[in-house]
Short mmCIF file of C-alpha atoms in Angstrom, two decimals:
data_model
loop_
_atom_site.label_atom_id
_atom_site.label_comp_id
_atom_site.label_asym_id
_atom_site.label_seq_id
_atom_site.Cartn_x
_atom_site.Cartn_y
_atom_site.Cartn_z
CA MET A 17 -19.17 6.22 -16.98
CA ARG A 18 -18.61 9.01 -14.89
CA VAL A 19 -16.54 8.12 -10.55
CA LEU A 20 -15.95 11.33 -8.68
CA ARG A 21 -13.27 9.44 -6.69
CA VAL A 22 -12.15 10.38 -2.90
CA TYR A 23 -8.80 9.51 -1.62
CA HIS A 24 -6.42 12.17 0.95
CA GLY A 25 -3.35 10.47 -1.19
CA GLY A 26 -4.50 11.95 -4.27
CA ARG A 27 -1.78 14.58 -4.13
CA ILE A 28 1.28 12.11 -4.26
CA GLU A 29 2.09 11.66 -8.09
CA ALA A 30 2.65 7.87 -6.59
CA HIS A 31 -0.60 7.15 -5.88
CA ARG A 32 -2.69 8.26 -8.77
CA GLU A 33 -1.52 4.88 -10.63
CA ARG A 34 -5.21 4.10 -10.21
CA GLU A 35 -7.11 7.08 -11.06
CA ARG A 36 -4.76 7.01 -14.95
CA ALA A 37 -5.42 3.47 -15.22
CA LEU A 38 -9.12 3.67 -14.47
CA VAL A 39 -9.10 6.64 -17.36
CA ALA A 40 -7.41 4.35 -19.88
CA ALA A 41 -9.91 1.41 -18.97
CA GLY A 42 -12.62 4.04 -20.23
CA VAL A 43 -14.00 5.60 -17.15
CA ASP A 44 -14.34 9.72 -16.60
CA VAL A 45 -12.28 10.14 -13.49
CA THR A 46 -13.01 13.30 -11.13
CA LEU A 47 -10.90 13.05 -8.29
CA VAL A 48 -11.61 15.24 -4.51
CA ALA A 49 -8.21 15.53 -2.86
CA PRO A 50 -6.80 17.88 0.65
CA SER A 51 -4.92 20.79 -0.62
CA ASP A 52 -2.20 20.11 2.05
CA TRP A 53 -1.24 17.57 2.99
CA PRO A 54 1.97 16.52 4.30
CA GLU A 55 3.57 13.93 2.01
CA ALA A 56 2.13 15.73 -1.04
CA THR A 57 4.28 16.20 -4.16
CA ASN A 58 4.31 19.64 -5.50
CA ASP A 59 3.29 18.34 -9.52
CA ASP A 60 1.07 19.02 -11.96
CA THR A 61 -1.88 17.90 -11.69
CA GLY A 62 -3.23 19.17 -14.76
CA ALA A 63 -1.06 17.12 -16.83
CA ASP A 64 -3.08 14.15 -15.62
CA PRO A 65 -6.24 12.39 -18.07
CA PHE A 66 -8.37 13.37 -15.54
CA ARG A 67 -9.29 16.43 -13.17
CA THR A 68 -7.92 17.08 -9.02
CA ILE A 69 -10.65 19.22 -7.53
CA GLU A 70 -8.68 20.38 -4.65
CA LEU A 71 -10.93 21.17 -1.28
CA PRO A 72 -9.02 22.32 1.98
CA VAL A 73 -9.33 19.57 5.08
CA LYS A 74 -8.50 20.28 8.70
CA ARG A 75 -5.94 17.74 10.92
CA PRO A 76 -4.21 17.32 7.29
CA GLY A 77 -1.79 14.58 7.59
CA ASP A 78 -4.28 12.47 9.70
CA VAL A 79 -5.80 9.95 7.20
CA ASN A 80 -8.45 8.27 9.21
CA ARG A 81 -9.18 11.75 10.68
CA HIS A 82 -9.18 14.51 8.55
CA ALA A 83 -12.01 16.11 8.04
CA TYR A 84 -12.88 18.55 4.55
CA GLU A 85 -14.50 22.16 5.57
CA SER A 86 -17.46 22.54 3.67
CA ARG A 87 -20.52 20.88 3.61
CA ASP A 88 -21.68 22.74 0.96
CA ALA A 89 -18.89 22.47 -0.63
CA ILE A 90 -18.69 18.34 -1.10
CA ARG A 91 -22.61 18.87 -1.95
CA ALA A 92 -21.81 21.29 -4.08
CA LEU A 93 -19.40 19.67 -5.63
CA ILE A 94 -21.51 16.35 -6.00
CA GLY A 95 -24.12 18.68 -7.98
CA GLU A 96 -21.21 19.81 -10.74
CA VAL A 97 -20.21 16.38 -11.36
CA ARG A 98 -23.16 14.43 -11.13
CA PRO A 99 -21.58 10.59 -10.76
CA ASP A 100 -22.67 6.91 -11.16
CA VAL A 101 -20.56 5.67 -8.87
CA LEU A 102 -19.16 8.23 -5.70
CA ASP A 103 -15.29 5.70 -4.74
CA LEU A 104 -14.12 6.37 -1.26
CA HIS A 105 -11.06 5.17 -0.56
CA GLU A 106 -11.07 5.97 2.67
CA GLU A 107 -11.68 3.49 5.87
CA PRO A 108 -15.39 3.23 6.71
CA PHE A 109 -14.49 4.14 10.27
CA SER A 110 -12.94 7.24 9.08
CA VAL A 111 -14.00 10.97 9.99
CA ALA A 112 -14.43 12.37 5.53
CA ALA A 113 -15.51 9.41 4.20
CA ARG A 114 -18.45 10.27 7.22
CA GLN A 115 -18.99 13.52 6.25
CA TRP A 116 -19.11 12.16 1.53
CA LEU A 117 -22.10 10.13 2.85
CA ARG A 118 -23.97 12.33 5.02
CA VAL A 119 -24.39 13.86 2.23
CA ALA A 120 -24.80 12.24 -1.11
CA PRO A 121 -28.06 11.12 -2.61
CA LYS A 122 -29.46 8.50 -1.43
CA GLU A 123 -29.61 7.20 -4.75
CA LEU A 124 -26.57 7.61 -5.94
CA PRO A 125 -24.02 4.31 -5.57
CA VAL A 126 -21.67 4.05 -2.93
CA VAL A 127 -18.16 1.72 -3.38
CA MET A 128 -15.13 2.11 -0.32
CA TYR A 129 -11.25 1.05 0.22
CA THR A 130 -10.49 -0.71 3.19
CA ALA A 131 -7.42 -1.88 4.22
CA GLN A 132 -8.28 -2.56 8.24
CA ASN A 133 -7.04 -6.81 8.73
CA VAL A 134 -7.97 -6.61 12.24
CA ASP A 135 -10.66 -6.79 14.10
CA LYS A 136 -10.32 -3.36 16.23
CA ARG A 137 -13.77 -2.88 18.22
CA PHE A 138 -13.57 1.31 17.39
CA PRO A 139 -14.72 3.46 20.21
CA PRO A 140 -17.43 6.55 19.39
CA PRO A 141 -18.85 7.81 17.63
CA PHE A 142 -16.00 6.10 15.10
CA ALA A 143 -17.79 2.58 15.69
CA GLN A 144 -21.43 4.65 14.82
CA TYR A 145 -19.55 5.44 11.27
CA GLU A 146 -17.92 2.41 10.52
CA ARG A 147 -21.92 0.69 10.77
CA ALA A 148 -23.30 3.29 9.05
CA ALA A 149 -20.90 3.46 6.36
CA PHE A 150 -21.32 -0.91 6.39
CA ARG A 151 -25.64 -0.25 5.50
CA ARG A 152 -25.09 2.63 3.37
CA VAL A 153 -22.59 1.31 0.88
CA THR A 154 -23.42 -0.69 -2.26
CA ALA A 155 -19.72 -2.15 -2.50
CA LEU A 156 -16.39 -2.60 -0.93
CA TYR A 157 -13.07 -3.14 -2.42
CA PRO A 158 -10.75 -4.26 0.47
CA CYS A 159 -6.90 -4.89 -0.52
CA SER A 160 -6.13 -7.90 0.84
CA ARG A 161 -8.73 -11.03 2.00
CA GLN A 162 -8.27 -10.37 5.68
CA ALA A 163 -9.61 -7.71 4.88
CA ALA A 164 -11.89 -8.92 3.71
CA SER A 165 -13.16 -11.73 6.29
CA VAL A 166 -13.29 -7.72 9.05
CA ALA A 167 -15.35 -6.56 6.96
CA ARG A 168 -17.82 -9.47 6.62
CA GLY A 169 -17.15 -10.28 10.58
CA LYS A 170 -18.58 -6.44 11.30
CA GLY A 171 -21.63 -7.22 9.10
CA PHE A 172 -21.46 -5.73 6.40
CA ALA A 173 -23.54 -8.22 3.52
CA GLY A 174 -23.18 -6.32 0.18
CA GLU A 175 -21.13 -6.66 -2.71
CA LEU A 176 -17.00 -7.85 -1.92
CA ASP A 177 -14.35 -7.44 -4.02
CA VAL A 178 -10.58 -7.75 -3.34
CA LEU A 179 -8.79 -5.72 -5.63
CA PRO A 180 -4.82 -5.64 -4.44
CA LEU A 181 -2.79 -2.20 -4.73
CA GLY A 182 -1.15 -2.86 -7.96
CA PHE A 183 1.98 -1.43 -10.17
CA ASP A 184 3.05 0.93 -12.94
CA GLU A 185 4.55 -2.04 -15.53
CA THR A 186 6.16 1.04 -17.29
CA VAL A 187 7.82 1.65 -14.02
CA PHE A 188 8.97 -1.41 -12.03
CA PHE A 189 10.34 -4.49 -14.28
CA PRO A 190 12.56 -7.12 -13.60
CA GLY A 191 16.93 -6.64 -12.93
CA GLU A 192 19.08 -8.28 -14.10
CA GLN A 193 19.23 -9.75 -11.13
CA SER A 194 22.24 -12.71 -10.33
CA LEU A 195 23.69 -14.40 -8.19
CA GLU A 196 27.03 -14.24 -9.19
CA ASP A 197 26.92 -10.81 -7.83
CA GLU A 198 27.62 -9.46 -4.32
CA LEU A 199 24.35 -10.61 -2.81
CA VAL A 200 22.04 -7.21 -2.07
CA ILE A 201 19.45 -6.98 0.54
CA ALA A 202 16.99 -4.31 0.17
CA LEU A 203 14.30 -2.83 2.97
CA PHE A 204 11.69 0.10 2.41
CA GLY A 205 9.58 2.10 4.10
CA ARG A 206 9.11 4.13 6.55
CA LEU A 207 11.96 3.52 9.49
CA VAL A 208 9.73 2.15 12.70
CA PRO A 209 10.30 -0.70 15.04
CA GLU A 210 8.26 -2.77 13.68
CA LYS A 211 8.83 -2.74 10.19
CA GLY A 212 11.81 -4.57 11.57
CA LEU A 213 15.24 -2.73 11.06
CA SER A 214 16.57 -4.62 13.75
CA ASP A 215 16.30 -7.36 12.44
CA ALA A 216 16.78 -6.80 9.01
CA VAL A 217 20.53 -4.90 10.84
CA ARG A 218 20.99 -9.07 12.08
CA VAL A 219 20.10 -10.50 9.01
CA LEU A 220 22.72 -8.26 6.95
CA ALA A 221 26.15 -9.60 9.71
CA LEU A 222 24.10 -13.84 9.56
CA LEU A 223 25.36 -13.41 6.36
CA ASN A 224 27.75 -11.39 5.83
CA GLU A 225 29.18 -14.35 8.57
CA LEU A 226 28.98 -16.70 4.83
CA ARG A 227 29.82 -14.31 2.00
CA PRO A 228 30.28 -10.10 1.03
CA THR A 229 26.95 -8.93 1.54
CA ARG A 230 25.37 -5.46 1.12
CA LEU A 231 22.10 -4.91 2.76
CA VAL A 232 20.23 -1.08 1.63
CA VAL A 233 17.72 0.76 2.53
CA ALA A 234 15.50 3.28 1.01
CA GLY A 235 13.27 5.38 3.68
CA SER A 236 13.75 8.03 6.77
CA GLY A 237 12.48 7.57 10.64
CA PRO A 238 12.74 7.18 14.01
CA ASP A 239 14.29 3.65 13.62
CA GLU A 240 16.98 5.12 11.36
CA ALA A 241 19.00 6.19 14.37
CA ALA A 242 19.30 2.21 16.10
CA GLY A 243 18.75 0.29 12.71
CA ARG A 244 22.65 1.85 12.23
CA ALA A 245 23.55 2.03 16.56
CA LEU A 246 22.52 -2.19 15.54
CA ALA A 247 24.96 -1.83 12.64
CA ALA A 248 28.27 -0.76 14.48
CA SER A 249 28.47 -3.34 17.37
CA LEU A 250 28.01 -5.73 14.69
CA GLY A 251 30.12 -4.89 12.47
CA VAL A 252 28.51 -4.53 9.47
CA SER A 253 28.30 -0.86 9.69
CA ASP A 254 30.48 -0.93 5.94
CA SER A 255 27.33 -2.57 4.68
CA LEU A 256 24.86 -0.55 5.40
CA GLU A 257 22.94 1.98 3.22
CA ILE A 258 20.33 4.40 4.20
CA GLU A 259 18.77 6.61 1.79
CA PRO A 260 16.13 8.95 2.40
CA TRP A 261 12.49 8.61 0.50
CA LEU A 262 13.37 8.51 -3.10
CA ALA A 263 11.65 9.00 -6.44
CA LEU A 264 9.55 6.28 -8.20
CA GLY A 265 12.36 6.01 -10.55
CA GLU A 266 15.26 5.47 -8.29
CA LEU A 267 13.23 3.25 -6.01
CA ALA A 268 11.99 1.18 -9.09
CA THR A 269 16.61 1.13 -9.77
CA THR A 270 17.64 -0.03 -5.86
CA TYR A 271 14.57 -2.41 -6.34
CA ARG A 272 16.63 -3.82 -9.65
CA ARG A 273 19.27 -3.52 -7.73
CA ALA A 274 18.44 -6.44 -4.58
CA GLN A 275 18.40 -10.12 -5.86
CA VAL A 276 16.18 -10.44 -1.98
CA VAL A 277 13.78 -8.13 -0.59
CA LEU A 278 12.45 -7.83 3.41
CA ILE A 279 10.43 -7.45 5.16
CA PRO A 280 10.08 -7.93 8.58
CA SER A 281 7.35 -6.41 9.70
CA ARG A 282 5.68 -7.22 13.18
CA PRO A 283 2.59 -6.97 14.55
CA THR A 284 1.23 -4.18 17.47
CA GLU A 285 -1.14 -4.49 19.03
CA THR A 286 -2.83 -2.71 17.23
CA TRP A 287 -1.77 -2.78 13.13
CA VAL A 288 -0.10 -5.47 11.38
CA GLU A 289 1.33 -5.72 7.29
CA GLN A 290 -2.64 -4.14 6.47
CA PHE A 291 -0.94 -5.68 3.10
CA GLY A 292 2.66 -4.31 1.77
CA ARG A 293 2.43 -2.52 -1.84
CA VAL A 294 7.10 -3.19 -0.81
CA ILE A 295 6.17 -7.23 -1.52
CA VAL A 296 4.16 -6.50 -5.14
CA GLU A 297 6.68 -3.83 -6.37
CA ALA A 298 9.77 -6.53 -5.60
CA GLN A 299 8.34 -9.41 -7.45
CA ALA A 300 8.07 -6.87 -10.26
CA SER A 301 11.71 -6.12 -10.05
CA GLY A 302 12.63 -10.18 -9.84
CA ALA A 303 13.92 -10.34 -6.50
CA VAL A 304 12.85 -12.52 -4.11
CA VAL A 305 10.49 -11.74 -0.93
CA ALA A 306 11.66 -13.05 2.50
CA GLY A 307 10.54 -12.05 5.55
CA TYR A 308 7.83 -12.94 8.63
CA SER A 309 4.70 -14.64 8.38
CA SER A 310 2.57 -11.68 10.08
CA GLY A 311 -0.55 -9.63 8.61
CA SER A 312 -1.60 -10.25 4.78
CA ILE A 313 2.02 -11.02 3.43
CA PRO A 314 1.56 -14.82 3.09
CA GLU A 315 -1.47 -13.40 0.66
CA VAL A 316 -0.51 -11.33 -0.79
CA ALA A 317 4.23 -12.84 -1.84
CA GLY A 318 1.97 -16.63 -2.44
CA ASP A 319 4.76 -19.14 -3.08
CA PRO A 320 7.27 -17.96 -3.87
CA ALA A 321 8.43 -16.28 -0.82
CA ILE A 322 10.61 -17.04 1.76
CA LEU A 323 8.78 -16.31 4.90
CA THR A 324 9.25 -18.17 8.94
CA ALA A 325 7.53 -16.69 12.20
CA VAL A 326 7.87 -13.43 13.53
CA GLY A 327 10.65 -12.23 15.04
CA GLY A 328 12.84 -15.92 13.58
CA TRP A 329 15.58 -13.68 11.91
CA ALA A 330 18.23 -15.84 12.43
CA ASP A 331 15.74 -18.99 10.72
CA LEU A 332 14.63 -16.23 8.10
CA GLY A 333 18.92 -15.35 7.27
CA ASP A 334 20.10 -18.62 7.64
CA ARG A 335 17.39 -19.28 4.90
CA ILE A 336 18.07 -16.37 2.30
CA ALA A 337 22.11 -18.09 3.19
CA ARG A 338 20.62 -21.62 1.31
CA LEU A 339 18.23 -19.50 -1.46
CA ALA A 340 22.49 -17.39 -2.03
CA ALA A 341 23.68 -20.72 -2.46
CA ASP A 342 21.38 -22.81 -4.85
CA PRO A 343 20.74 -20.97 -7.94
CA ALA A 344 18.29 -22.71 -9.57
CA GLU A 345 15.75 -21.88 -6.13
CA PHE A 346 17.01 -19.01 -6.30
CA ALA A 347 15.75 -19.01 -10.87
CA ALA A 348 12.41 -20.49 -9.72
CA ARG A 349 11.64 -18.23 -6.90
CA ARG A 350 12.63 -15.24 -9.04
CA ALA A 351 10.65 -16.23 -11.76
CA ALA A 352 7.14 -17.31 -9.72
CA GLY A 353 7.06 -13.95 -8.35
CA ILE A 354 7.54 -12.08 -11.97
CA GLU A 355 4.26 -14.64 -12.47
CA LEU A 356 2.42 -13.85 -10.01
CA SER A 357 3.24 -9.28 -9.89
CA ARG A 358 1.82 -9.82 -13.56
CA GLU A 359 -1.84 -10.23 -12.40
CA ARG A 360 -1.78 -7.10 -10.03
CA THR A 361 -0.68 -4.55 -12.09
CA TRP A 362 -2.62 -1.05 -12.68
CA SER A 363 -4.05 -2.48 -15.88
CA ASP A 364 -4.88 -5.44 -14.35
CA VAL A 365 -6.55 -3.30 -10.93
CA ALA A 366 -8.14 -1.31 -13.05
CA GLU A 367 -10.15 -3.42 -15.36
CA ARG A 368 -11.89 -5.49 -12.26
CA GLN A 369 -12.43 -1.40 -10.69
CA THR A 370 -14.39 -0.43 -14.09
CA ALA A 371 -16.15 -4.04 -13.37
CA LEU A 372 -17.71 -3.64 -10.10
CA TYR A 373 -18.60 0.17 -10.83
CA GLU A 374 -20.85 -1.41 -13.32
CA ARG A 375 -22.36 -3.44 -10.70
#
């Protein structure tokens, strides 16, 4: 089966795991990605077991408004590859999806990704793009049940299969975390207010009153200065480590260093946590996930996680403190998280996605 996949993140090395797994599952993949993207890595895409074609875009870095410069190039590529399925890893309301859907032959089956788990009513022309996509697309593969519900609520009546974001089990695997060691809590991702760095620092201060605790943060963003200032005011600067974005291997090592990984995401008027790739990677690495019951976090983290109401950092800290004092509970939650993660390897996701292509 030949599949032409279009994905704005295709120039980011770590984001091509899905394509590699699809090839391993027997799919002939051709990946289309923007030739210019801010987070793109400078690795050799020719080393991958699939062909990557880079096309110039307008507004690189704008996930939902970037546009391919040449409609003729899109048409020519579809004619050259002659795919059995066109797979658009773009939101239904996006400009790029609109471009590809307008050019794709009517007889070509199209499947599409969505993570949109807030029932937004978009202004023109994006609302029209979304409605047209829902009429044209053969199947959707949302990354969460919340996103699936939003799509159904907006009128999508086609095939639908919830496919989680996966992880590479050769990179993310359980460490040897023990409560006998210094307690390490970790936070991964963009350092913006809605991701909860300030609440993580408050949890650190609470735990440090009970036992030596370290907060390891991997990420960067505008909230870093405020997080450091709060740590200084609470007297825990020496227990806070903030590292910039890490290479994949270093990231995995950091997961295995932590007994607890925090997901204290706070919803905004226009955003809630859409999936939380960190959750899957953390559980696969043997850490217990602890965070707020917001967006798709409860769905993805499941019963192994410790979840509290949004903003309840004191309650969250208390729950983590009790976990750290109870080796049996820690071991049980850790084992349950590892077991849950086994359903979310890229190999498993690729098998299900291949089955979706074949329907």
